[in-house]
CSV table of C-alpha atoms and ligand atoms in Angstrom, one decimal:
chain,number,residue,atom,x,y,z
A,1,MET,CA,-23.1,-10.0,16.2
A,2,LYS,CA,-22.7,-8.8,12.6
A,3,ARG,CA,-19.1,-7.9,12.0
A,4,ILE,CA,-18.2,-5.1,9.6
A,5,TYR,CA,-14.7,-5.1,8.2
A,6,LEU,CA,-13.5,-1.6,7.4
A,7,ASP,CA,-9.7,-2.2,7.4
A,8,HIS,CA,-9.0,-3.2,3.9
A,9,SER,CA,-5.8,-1.1,3.7
A,10,ALA,CA,-4.4,-3.3,6.4
A,11,THR,CA,-5.3,-6.5,4.6
A,12,THR,CA,-8.1,-8.2,2.7
A,13,PRO,CA,-9.7,-11.6,2.8
A,14,VAL,CA,-8.5,-14.1,0.1
A,15,ASP,CA,-10.8,-14.3,-2.8
A,16,PRO,CA,-12.4,-17.8,-2.9
A,17,GLN,CA,-11.3,-18.4,-6.5
A,18,ALA,CA,-7.7,-17.7,-5.5
A,19,ALA,CA,-8.0,-19.8,-2.3
A,20,GLU,CA,-9.4,-22.7,-4.3
A,21,LEU,CA,-6.6,-22.6,-6.8
A,22,MET,CA,-4.0,-22.4,-4.1
A,23,MET,CA,-5.4,-25.6,-2.5
A,24,THR,CA,-4.5,-27.5,-5.7
A,25,TYR,CA,-0.9,-26.3,-5.3
A,26,PHE,CA,-0.7,-27.3,-1.7
A,27,LEU,CA,-2.2,-30.7,-2.1
A,28,GLU,CA,-1.8,-31.9,-5.7
A,29,TYR,CA,0.9,-30.0,-7.5
A,30,TYR,CA,3.4,-29.7,-4.7
A,31,GLY,CA,6.6,-30.1,-6.8
A,32,ASN,CA,9.5,-27.8,-6.6
A,33,PRO,CA,9.4,-25.5,-9.7
A,34,SER,CA,13.2,-26.0,-10.1
A,35,SER,CA,12.7,-29.8,-10.6
A,36,ILE,CA,12.7,-31.0,-14.1
A,37,HIS,CA,10.2,-33.9,-13.5
A,38,PHE,CA,6.5,-33.8,-14.0
A,39,PHE,CA,5.7,-32.4,-10.6
A,40,GLY,CA,8.2,-29.6,-11.0
A,41,ARG,CA,7.2,-28.7,-14.5
A,42,GLN,CA,3.5,-28.5,-13.6
A,43,VAL,CA,4.2,-26.0,-10.9
A,44,LYS,CA,6.8,-24.1,-13.0
A,45,LYS,CA,4.0,-23.5,-15.7
A,46,ALA,CA,1.6,-22.2,-13.1
A,47,LEU,CA,4.3,-19.9,-11.6
A,48,GLU,CA,5.0,-18.4,-15.0
A,49,GLU,CA,1.3,-17.9,-15.6
A,50,ALA,CA,1.1,-16.0,-12.3
A,51,ARG,CA,4.1,-13.9,-13.4
A,52,TYR,CA,2.2,-13.0,-16.5
A,53,GLN,CA,-1.0,-12.2,-14.5
A,54,VAL,CA,0.9,-9.8,-12.2
A,55,ALA,CA,2.8,-8.2,-15.1
A,56,SER,CA,-0.4,-7.7,-17.1
A,57,LEU,CA,-2.0,-5.6,-14.3
A,58,ILE,CA,0.9,-3.1,-14.4
A,59,ASN,CA,1.6,-3.3,-18.2
A,60,ALA,CA,5.0,-4.9,-17.6
A,61,ASP,CA,6.7,-7.9,-19.3
A,62,PRO,CA,6.6,-11.1,-17.2
A,63,SER,CA,10.4,-11.2,-17.3
A,64,GLU,CA,10.4,-7.9,-15.3
A,65,ILE,CA,8.6,-9.4,-12.3
A,66,THR,CA,10.5,-10.8,-9.3
A,67,PHE,CA,8.5,-12.5,-6.6
A,68,THR,CA,9.2,-11.8,-3.0
A,69,SER,CA,7.7,-12.5,0.4
A,70,GLY,CA,5.7,-9.3,0.3
A,71,GLY,CA,5.7,-5.5,-0.1
A,72,THR,CA,8.2,-5.0,2.7
A,73,GLU,CA,10.8,-7.3,1.1
A,74,ALA,CA,10.2,-5.8,-2.4
A,75,ASP,CA,10.7,-2.3,-1.0
A,76,ASN,CA,13.9,-3.4,0.7
A,77,LEU,CA,15.2,-5.2,-2.4
A,78,ALA,CA,14.4,-2.1,-4.6
A,79,ILE,CA,16.0,0.4,-2.3
A,80,GLN,CA,19.0,-1.5,-0.9
A,81,GLY,CA,19.5,-3.3,-4.2
A,82,ALA,CA,19.5,-0.1,-6.3
A,83,ALA,CA,21.6,1.9,-3.8
A,84,ARG,CA,24.3,-0.8,-3.6
A,85,ALA,CA,24.3,-1.4,-7.4
A,86,ARG,CA,24.7,2.4,-8.0
A,87,SER,CA,26.9,3.5,-5.2
A,88,GLY,CA,29.8,4.1,-7.6
A,89,LYS,CA,27.7,6.8,-9.3
A,90,GLY,CA,26.7,8.7,-6.1
A,91,LYS,CA,25.3,8.3,-2.6
A,92,HIS,CA,22.4,10.7,-2.5
A,93,LEU,CA,18.9,9.3,-2.1
A,94,ILE,CA,15.5,11.0,-2.0
A,95,THR,CA,12.1,9.9,-0.6
A,96,SER,CA,9.1,11.5,1.1
A,97,ALA,CA,8.0,11.9,4.6
A,98,ILE,CA,4.7,9.9,4.1
A,99,GLU,CA,6.2,6.7,2.9
A,100,HIS,CA,5.5,3.4,4.6
A,101,HIS,CA,8.0,2.3,7.2
A,102,ALA,CA,9.2,-0.4,4.8
A,103,VAL,CA,10.6,2.4,2.7
A,104,LEU,CA,11.4,5.0,5.3
A,105,ASP,CA,13.3,2.7,7.6
A,106,THR,CA,15.2,1.1,4.8
A,107,PHE,CA,16.4,4.6,3.7
A,108,LYS,CA,17.2,5.5,7.3
A,109,TYR,CA,19.3,2.4,7.6
A,110,LEU,CA,21.2,3.3,4.4
A,111,ALA,CA,21.7,6.9,5.8
A,112,LYS,CA,23.5,5.4,8.8
A,113,ASN,CA,25.7,3.4,6.4
A,114,GLY,CA,27.3,6.0,4.2
A,115,TYR,CA,24.5,7.3,2.1
A,116,GLU,CA,22.9,10.8,2.2
A,117,LEU,CA,19.2,11.1,2.5
A,118,THR,CA,16.7,13.9,1.6
A,119,ILE,CA,13.2,13.4,3.0
A,120,LEU,CA,10.7,15.6,1.1
A,121,PRO,CA,7.8,17.3,2.9
A,122,VAL,CA,4.2,17.0,1.7
A,123,ASP,CA,1.4,19.6,1.6
A,124,GLU,CA,-1.6,19.6,3.9
A,125,GLU,CA,-3.3,17.0,1.6
A,126,GLY,CA,-0.4,14.6,1.8
A,127,ILE,CA,0.9,15.2,-1.7
A,128,VAL,CA,4.6,15.6,-2.6
A,129,SER,CA,5.5,18.7,-4.4
A,130,VAL,CA,7.2,18.1,-7.8
A,131,ASP,CA,9.0,21.5,-7.4
A,132,GLU,CA,10.5,20.5,-4.1
A,133,LEU,CA,11.6,17.2,-5.6
A,134,LYS,CA,13.3,19.0,-8.5
A,135,LYS,CA,15.1,21.3,-6.1
A,136,ALA,CA,16.3,18.3,-4.0
A,137,ILE,CA,18.0,16.6,-7.0
A,138,ARG,CA,21.8,16.8,-7.0
A,139,PRO,CA,24.4,15.5,-9.5
A,140,ASP,CA,25.0,12.5,-7.1
A,141,THR,CA,21.4,11.6,-6.7
A,142,ILE,CA,21.0,7.9,-7.6
A,143,LEU,CA,17.6,6.9,-6.4
A,144,ILE,CA,14.2,8.5,-5.8
A,145,SER,CA,11.4,6.5,-4.1
A,146,ILE,CA,7.9,8.0,-3.9
A,147,MET,CA,4.8,5.9,-3.2
A,148,HIS,CA,1.9,5.8,-5.7
A,149,ALA,CA,-0.9,6.2,-3.1
A,150,ASN,CA,-0.6,6.6,0.6
A,151,ASN,CA,-1.9,3.9,3.0
A,152,GLU,CA,-3.2,6.2,5.6
A,153,VAL,CA,-4.9,9.1,3.9
A,154,GLY,CA,-5.2,7.7,0.4
A,155,SER,CA,-3.5,10.6,-1.3
A,156,ILE,CA,-2.4,9.8,-4.9
A,157,GLN,CA,1.0,11.1,-5.8
A,158,PRO,CA,2.1,12.7,-9.1
A,159,ALA,CA,4.0,9.6,-10.1
A,160,ALA,CA,4.1,10.1,-13.9
A,161,GLU,CA,5.3,13.6,-13.5
A,162,ILE,CA,8.1,12.5,-11.2
A,163,GLY,CA,8.9,9.7,-13.5
A,164,ARG,CA,9.4,12.1,-16.4
A,165,ILE,CA,12.0,14.0,-14.4
A,166,THR,CA,13.9,10.9,-13.1
A,167,ARG,CA,14.1,9.4,-16.5
A,168,GLU,CA,15.4,12.6,-18.0
A,169,LYS,CA,18.1,12.8,-15.3
A,170,GLY,CA,19.0,9.1,-15.4
A,171,ILE,CA,17.9,8.6,-11.7
A,172,ILE,CA,16.3,5.3,-10.7
A,173,PHE,CA,12.7,5.8,-9.8
A,174,HIS,CA,11.1,3.4,-7.3
A,175,VAL,CA,7.4,3.4,-6.7
A,176,ASP,CA,5.7,1.7,-3.8
A,177,ALA,CA,2.4,0.8,-5.4
A,178,VAL,CA,1.2,-1.6,-2.6
A,179,GLN,CA,-1.9,0.5,-2.0
A,180,SER,CA,-2.8,1.4,-5.6
A,181,LEU,CA,-2.4,-2.0,-7.2
A,182,GLY,CA,-5.8,-3.2,-8.4
A,183,LYS,CA,-7.4,0.1,-7.3
A,184,LEU,CA,-5.8,2.5,-9.8
A,185,PRO,CA,-4.7,1.7,-13.3
A,186,ILE,CA,-0.9,1.3,-13.2
A,187,ASP,CA,1.2,1.5,-16.3
A,188,VAL,CA,4.9,1.2,-15.5
A,189,LYS,CA,5.7,2.6,-18.9
A,190,THR,CA,3.7,5.8,-18.8
A,191,MET,CA,4.8,6.2,-15.1
A,192,ASN,CA,8.4,5.8,-16.2
A,193,ALA,CA,9.0,3.6,-13.1
A,194,ASP,CA,12.2,1.7,-13.0
A,195,LEU,CA,11.2,-0.3,-9.9
A,196,LEU,CA,7.7,-0.8,-8.5
A,197,THR,CA,6.6,-2.7,-5.4
A,198,VAL,CA,3.3,-4.7,-5.2
A,199,SER,CA,1.8,-6.9,-2.5
A,200,SER,CA,-0.7,-9.7,-2.7
A,201,HIS,CA,-2.7,-9.4,0.5
A,202,LYS,CA,-4.1,-5.9,-0.2
A,203,ILE,CA,-5.9,-7.2,-3.3
A,204,TYR,CA,-7.6,-10.3,-2.0
A,205,GLY,CA,-4.6,-12.5,-2.5
A,206,PRO,CA,-2.7,-14.4,0.3
A,207,LYS,CA,-0.4,-12.8,2.8
A,208,GLY,CA,3.4,-13.2,2.6
A,209,VAL,CA,3.7,-12.7,-1.2
A,210,GLY,CA,4.6,-9.7,-3.2
A,211,ALA,CA,6.7,-8.7,-6.2
A,212,LEU,CA,9.1,-6.2,-7.5
A,213,TYR,CA,8.9,-4.9,-11.1
A,214,ILE,CA,12.4,-4.3,-12.3
A,215,ARG,CA,12.6,-2.6,-15.7
A,216,LYS,CA,14.6,-4.4,-18.3
A,217,GLY,CA,18.2,-3.2,-18.1
A,218,ILE,CA,18.1,-1.9,-14.6
A,219,LYS,CA,20.7,-3.6,-12.4
A,220,ILE,CA,20.1,-4.1,-8.7
A,221,SER,CA,21.9,-6.2,-6.1
A,222,PRO,CA,20.1,-9.1,-4.4
A,223,LEU,CA,19.5,-9.2,-0.6
A,224,VAL,CA,19.3,-12.9,-0.4
A,225,TYR,CA,21.9,-15.4,-1.8
A,226,GLY,CA,21.4,-19.1,-2.4
A,227,GLY,CA,19.8,-21.3,-5.0
A,228,SER,CA,19.6,-18.6,-7.7
A,229,GLN,CA,15.8,-18.5,-8.1
A,230,GLU,CA,14.1,-15.5,-9.6
A,231,ARG,CA,17.1,-14.8,-11.9
A,232,LYS,CA,19.4,-14.8,-8.9
A,233,LEU,CA,17.6,-11.8,-7.4
A,234,ARG,CA,15.6,-13.7,-4.8
A,235,SER,CA,17.1,-17.0,-3.9
A,236,GLY,CA,14.9,-19.5,-2.0
A,237,THR,CA,12.3,-22.1,-3.1
A,238,GLU,CA,9.3,-20.1,-4.3
A,239,ASN,CA,6.1,-19.9,-2.2
A,240,THR,CA,4.3,-21.5,-5.1
A,241,PRO,CA,0.7,-21.6,-3.7
A,242,GLY,CA,1.0,-18.0,-2.6
A,243,ILE,CA,2.4,-16.8,-5.9
A,244,ILE,CA,-0.3,-18.6,-7.8
A,245,GLY,CA,-3.0,-17.2,-5.5
A,246,PHE,CA,-1.5,-13.7,-6.0
A,247,GLY,CA,-1.6,-14.2,-9.8
A,248,LYS,CA,-5.2,-15.1,-9.7
A,249,ALA,CA,-6.0,-12.1,-7.4
A,250,CYS,CA,-4.3,-9.8,-10.0
A,251,GLU,CA,-6.4,-11.2,-12.8
A,252,LEU,CA,-9.6,-10.8,-10.8
A,253,ALA,CA,-8.7,-7.3,-9.7
A,254,GLY,CA,-8.0,-6.2,-13.3
A,255,GLU,CA,-11.4,-7.5,-14.4
A,256,ARG,CA,-13.3,-5.9,-11.5
A,257,MET,CA,-11.5,-2.7,-10.9
A,258,GLU,CA,-13.8,-0.3,-12.8
A,259,GLU,CA,-17.0,-1.6,-11.4
A,260,GLU,CA,-15.6,-2.0,-7.9
A,261,ASN,CA,-14.3,1.5,-7.9
A,262,ARG,CA,-17.7,3.0,-8.8
A,263,LYS,CA,-19.2,1.3,-5.8
A,264,LEU,CA,-16.3,2.2,-3.5
A,265,ILE,CA,-16.3,5.9,-4.5
A,266,THR,CA,-20.0,6.1,-3.8
A,267,GLN,CA,-19.7,4.5,-0.4
A,268,ARG,CA,-16.6,6.4,0.5
A,269,ASP,CA,-18.2,9.8,-0.3
A,270,LYS,CA,-21.4,8.8,1.5
A,271,LEU,CA,-19.4,7.9,4.6
A,272,MET,CA,-17.3,11.1,4.5
A,273,ASN,CA,-20.2,13.4,3.9
A,274,GLY,CA,-22.2,11.6,6.6
A,275,ILE,CA,-19.5,12.0,9.1
A,276,ILE,CA,-19.1,15.7,8.4
A,277,SER,CA,-22.8,16.4,8.6
A,278,ARG,CA,-23.4,14.3,11.8
A,279,ILE,CA,-20.4,15.0,13.9
A,280,GLY,CA,-19.0,18.4,14.9
A,281,HIS,CA,-15.3,19.3,15.1
A,282,VAL,CA,-14.1,16.8,12.5
A,283,LYS,CA,-11.7,17.2,9.6
A,284,ILE,CA,-11.2,14.9,6.6
A,285,ASN,CA,-7.5,14.1,6.2
A,286,GLY,CA,-6.2,13.8,2.7
A,287,PRO,CA,-7.5,15.1,-0.7
A,288,LEU,CA,-11.0,14.8,-2.0
A,289,GLY,CA,-12.2,13.5,-5.3
A,290,ASP,CA,-10.0,11.7,-7.8
A,291,LYS,CA,-6.7,12.5,-6.0
A,292,ARG,CA,-7.9,10.0,-3.3
A,293,LEU,CA,-7.9,6.2,-3.3
A,294,PRO,CA,-11.5,5.0,-3.9
A,295,GLY,CA,-12.0,3.1,-0.6
A,296,ASN,CA,-10.1,5.4,1.8
A,297,VAL,CA,-11.7,7.5,4.5
A,298,ASN,CA,-9.5,9.2,7.1
A,299,VAL,CA,-10.9,11.7,9.6
A,300,SER,CA,-9.7,13.5,12.7
A,301,ILE,CA,-12.3,13.7,15.4
A,302,ASN,CA,-11.2,16.3,17.8
A,303,TYR,CA,-11.1,15.9,21.6
A,304,ILE,CA,-11.0,12.1,21.6
A,305,GLU,CA,-8.4,9.4,21.5
A,306,GLY,CA,-8.2,7.2,18.4
A,307,GLU,CA,-7.6,4.1,20.5
A,308,SER,CA,-10.7,4.5,22.6
A,309,LEU,CA,-12.7,5.1,19.4
A,310,LEU,CA,-11.3,1.9,17.9
A,311,LEU,CA,-12.2,-0.1,21.0
A,312,SER,CA,-15.8,1.2,21.1
A,313,LEU,CA,-16.2,0.5,17.4
A,314,ASP,CA,-14.8,-3.0,17.9
A,315,MET,CA,-17.4,-3.7,20.6
A,316,LEU,CA,-20.1,-3.0,18.0
A,317,GLY,CA,-18.4,-5.3,15.5
A,318,ILE,CA,-16.8,-2.5,13.4
A,319,ALA,CA,-13.1,-3.1,12.5
A,320,ALA,CA,-11.2,0.1,11.7
A,321,SER,CA,-7.8,1.5,12.2
A,322,SER,CA,-6.4,4.6,13.8
A,323,GLY,CA,-3.3,4.9,11.7
A,324,SER,CA,-1.1,2.6,9.7
A,325,ALA,CA,-2.0,-0.9,10.4
A,326,CYS,CA,1.6,-1.8,10.6
A,327,THR,CA,2.3,0.7,13.4
A,328,SER,CA,-0.8,0.4,15.4
A,329,GLY,CA,0.0,-1.1,18.7
A,330,SER,CA,2.5,1.7,19.2
A,331,LEU,CA,1.0,4.9,20.5
A,332,ASP,CA,3.2,7.2,18.4
A,333,PRO,CA,1.0,9.5,16.4
A,334,SER,CA,1.0,8.7,12.7
A,335,HIS,CA,4.1,10.1,10.9
A,336,VAL,CA,1.9,10.7,7.9
A,337,LEU,CA,-0.6,13.0,9.7
A,338,LEU,CA,2.3,14.8,11.4
A,339,ALA,CA,4.0,15.4,8.0
A,340,MET,CA,0.7,16.9,6.8
A,341,GLY,CA,0.8,19.5,9.6
A,342,LEU,CA,-1.6,18.0,12.1
A,343,SER,CA,-0.8,18.5,15.8
A,344,HIS,CA,0.0,15.4,17.9
A,345,GLU,CA,-3.3,15.8,19.7
A,346,VAL,CA,-5.4,15.9,16.5
A,347,ALA,CA,-3.4,13.1,14.9
A,348,HIS,CA,-4.1,10.9,17.9
A,349,GLY,CA,-7.8,11.3,17.3
A,350,SER,CA,-7.8,10.1,13.7
A,351,LEU,CA,-9.7,7.2,12.3
A,352,ARG,CA,-9.1,5.3,9.1
A,353,LEU,CA,-12.0,3.4,7.5
A,354,SER,CA,-10.9,1.5,4.4
A,355,LEU,CA,-13.7,0.0,2.4
A,356,GLY,CA,-13.5,-3.1,0.2
A,357,ARG,CA,-15.2,-5.5,-2.1
A,358,HIS,CA,-17.8,-6.9,0.3
A,359,ASN,CA,-18.9,-3.8,2.1
A,360,THR,CA,-22.6,-3.0,1.6
A,361,ASP,CA,-24.6,0.3,1.8
A,362,GLU,CA,-26.1,-1.1,5.0
A,363,ASP,CA,-22.5,-1.3,6.5
A,364,ILE,CA,-22.1,2.4,5.8
A,365,ASP,CA,-25.5,3.3,7.3
A,366,PHE,CA,-24.7,1.3,10.4
A,367,VAL,CA,-21.4,3.2,10.9
A,368,LEU,CA,-23.1,6.5,10.3
A,369,GLU,CA,-25.7,5.7,12.9
A,370,GLU,CA,-23.3,4.4,15.6
A,371,LEU,CA,-20.2,6.6,15.2
A,372,PRO,CA,-21.9,9.9,16.3
A,373,LYS,CA,-23.2,8.1,19.5
A,374,ILE,CA,-19.7,6.8,20.3
A,375,VAL,CA,-18.1,10.2,19.7
A,376,ASP,CA,-20.7,11.9,21.9
A,377,ARG,CA,-20.1,9.4,24.7
A,378,LEU,CA,-16.3,9.7,24.5
A,379,ARG,CA,-16.4,13.5,24.4
A,380,MET,CA,-18.6,13.6,27.5
A,381,MET,CA,-15.7,11.9,29.3
A,382,SER,CA,-13.0,14.1,27.6
A,383,PRO,CA,-11.6,16.9,29.8
A,384,LEU,CA,-10.2,18.5,26.5
A,385,TYR,CA,-13.7,18.7,25.1
A,386,HIS,CA,-15.2,20.3,28.2
A,387,LYS,CA,-12.3,22.8,28.4
A,388,ALA,CA,-12.8,23.8,24.8
A,389,ASN,CA,-16.6,24.0,24.7
B,1,LIG,N1,4.0,-0.3,1.4
B,1,LIG,C1,2.8,0.2,1.7
B,1,LIG,C2,2.3,1.5,1.2
B,1,LIG,C3,1.9,-0.6,2.6
B,1,LIG,O1,0.7,-0.1,2.8
B,1,LIG,C4,2.4,-1.8,3.1
B,1,LIG,C5,1.5,-2.6,4.0
B,1,LIG,O2,0.7,-2.0,4.7
B,1,LIG,C6,3.6,-2.2,2.7
B,1,LIG,C7,4.4,-1.5,1.9
B,1,LIG,C8,4.2,-3.5,3.2
B,1,LIG,O3,3.6,-4.6,2.5
B,1,LIG,P1,3.6,-6.1,3.1
B,1,LIG,O4,2.6,-6.1,4.2
B,1,LIG,O5,3.2,-7.0,1.9
B,1,LIG,O6,5.0,-6.4,3.6
């Protein structure tokens, strides 16, 4: 059976060039980058090259990049690290209702431990209002964390506008850019970001690697103590093959972004328009056009269960997701869709199709041919559908 992977927001395959390079650092250059002998020096050089490659993709200086075990750790380091380092200045924190759990749960943990938290609502397209954010700022606000692009509905947030406000007020601005890295141009300077999280496995790099951009001069406290690696911000022997693979993936993503986006946008719009024209009682979740990530399709299909839809698609070889990949397995409706005003029932019937580098036009045609048949079949069995129609 031909398998069609449409879950690139959950993770991506490793690019063969990155994988090949990594093999060298597993098998040949296996030294510890902290060692001063030849083996160590070779790896140290490659590690610094990777730091440069990651920095280049977001217009940062290599010295502003701290490698971590992924986006989750970078989010934790940013939020806990900044909150602790600044607690003398205030205890008020702001984030949005559509953040990834790596951000939301970290804030909720802090809120249980002496900090005060404001969670901003979003509009029906999944976008944070800058006016609401301005209203929420208090004299004791020390940190604002807003994602660059949402992992479920692809909504792109007004990060640069928020950055202008936070910089003016001297509040630390953290941006979770896990979903936008390599897909949208990121410039930490024009965005006025103080801290910015990226992850390797969403951009055809290996899993278990990420980084936090920390603007020069911004002080944060570490989460992990030990051998003082990464300028004492993240102790522990570096995952050198992973970091080097991540660096290569960043370089490739930068080179390919424009061309890849043209293809993804065409395929995304074909898929969205095709679903709307072939299936009744559906609603696209998230914004349209350039406020949406190039490869993201999210649609609520009324009167059916997202999980049954996923299973039926899987039987045909189509891999998709019904919410955030990190929370699927739990049957709670997506907090993002609920924050956008969807009912529990409609949120449960939502489907995310995230396109990537290797998807072809034939993949899209196949989904457009099969999805309406699956929906028809599931609706035939749905008491909700019969009651309403
Ligand atoms: N932030 C966002 C927006 C994400 O989509 C994800 C993963 O899905 C993460 C953070 C966590 O990143 P990682 O899987 O590298 O820990």
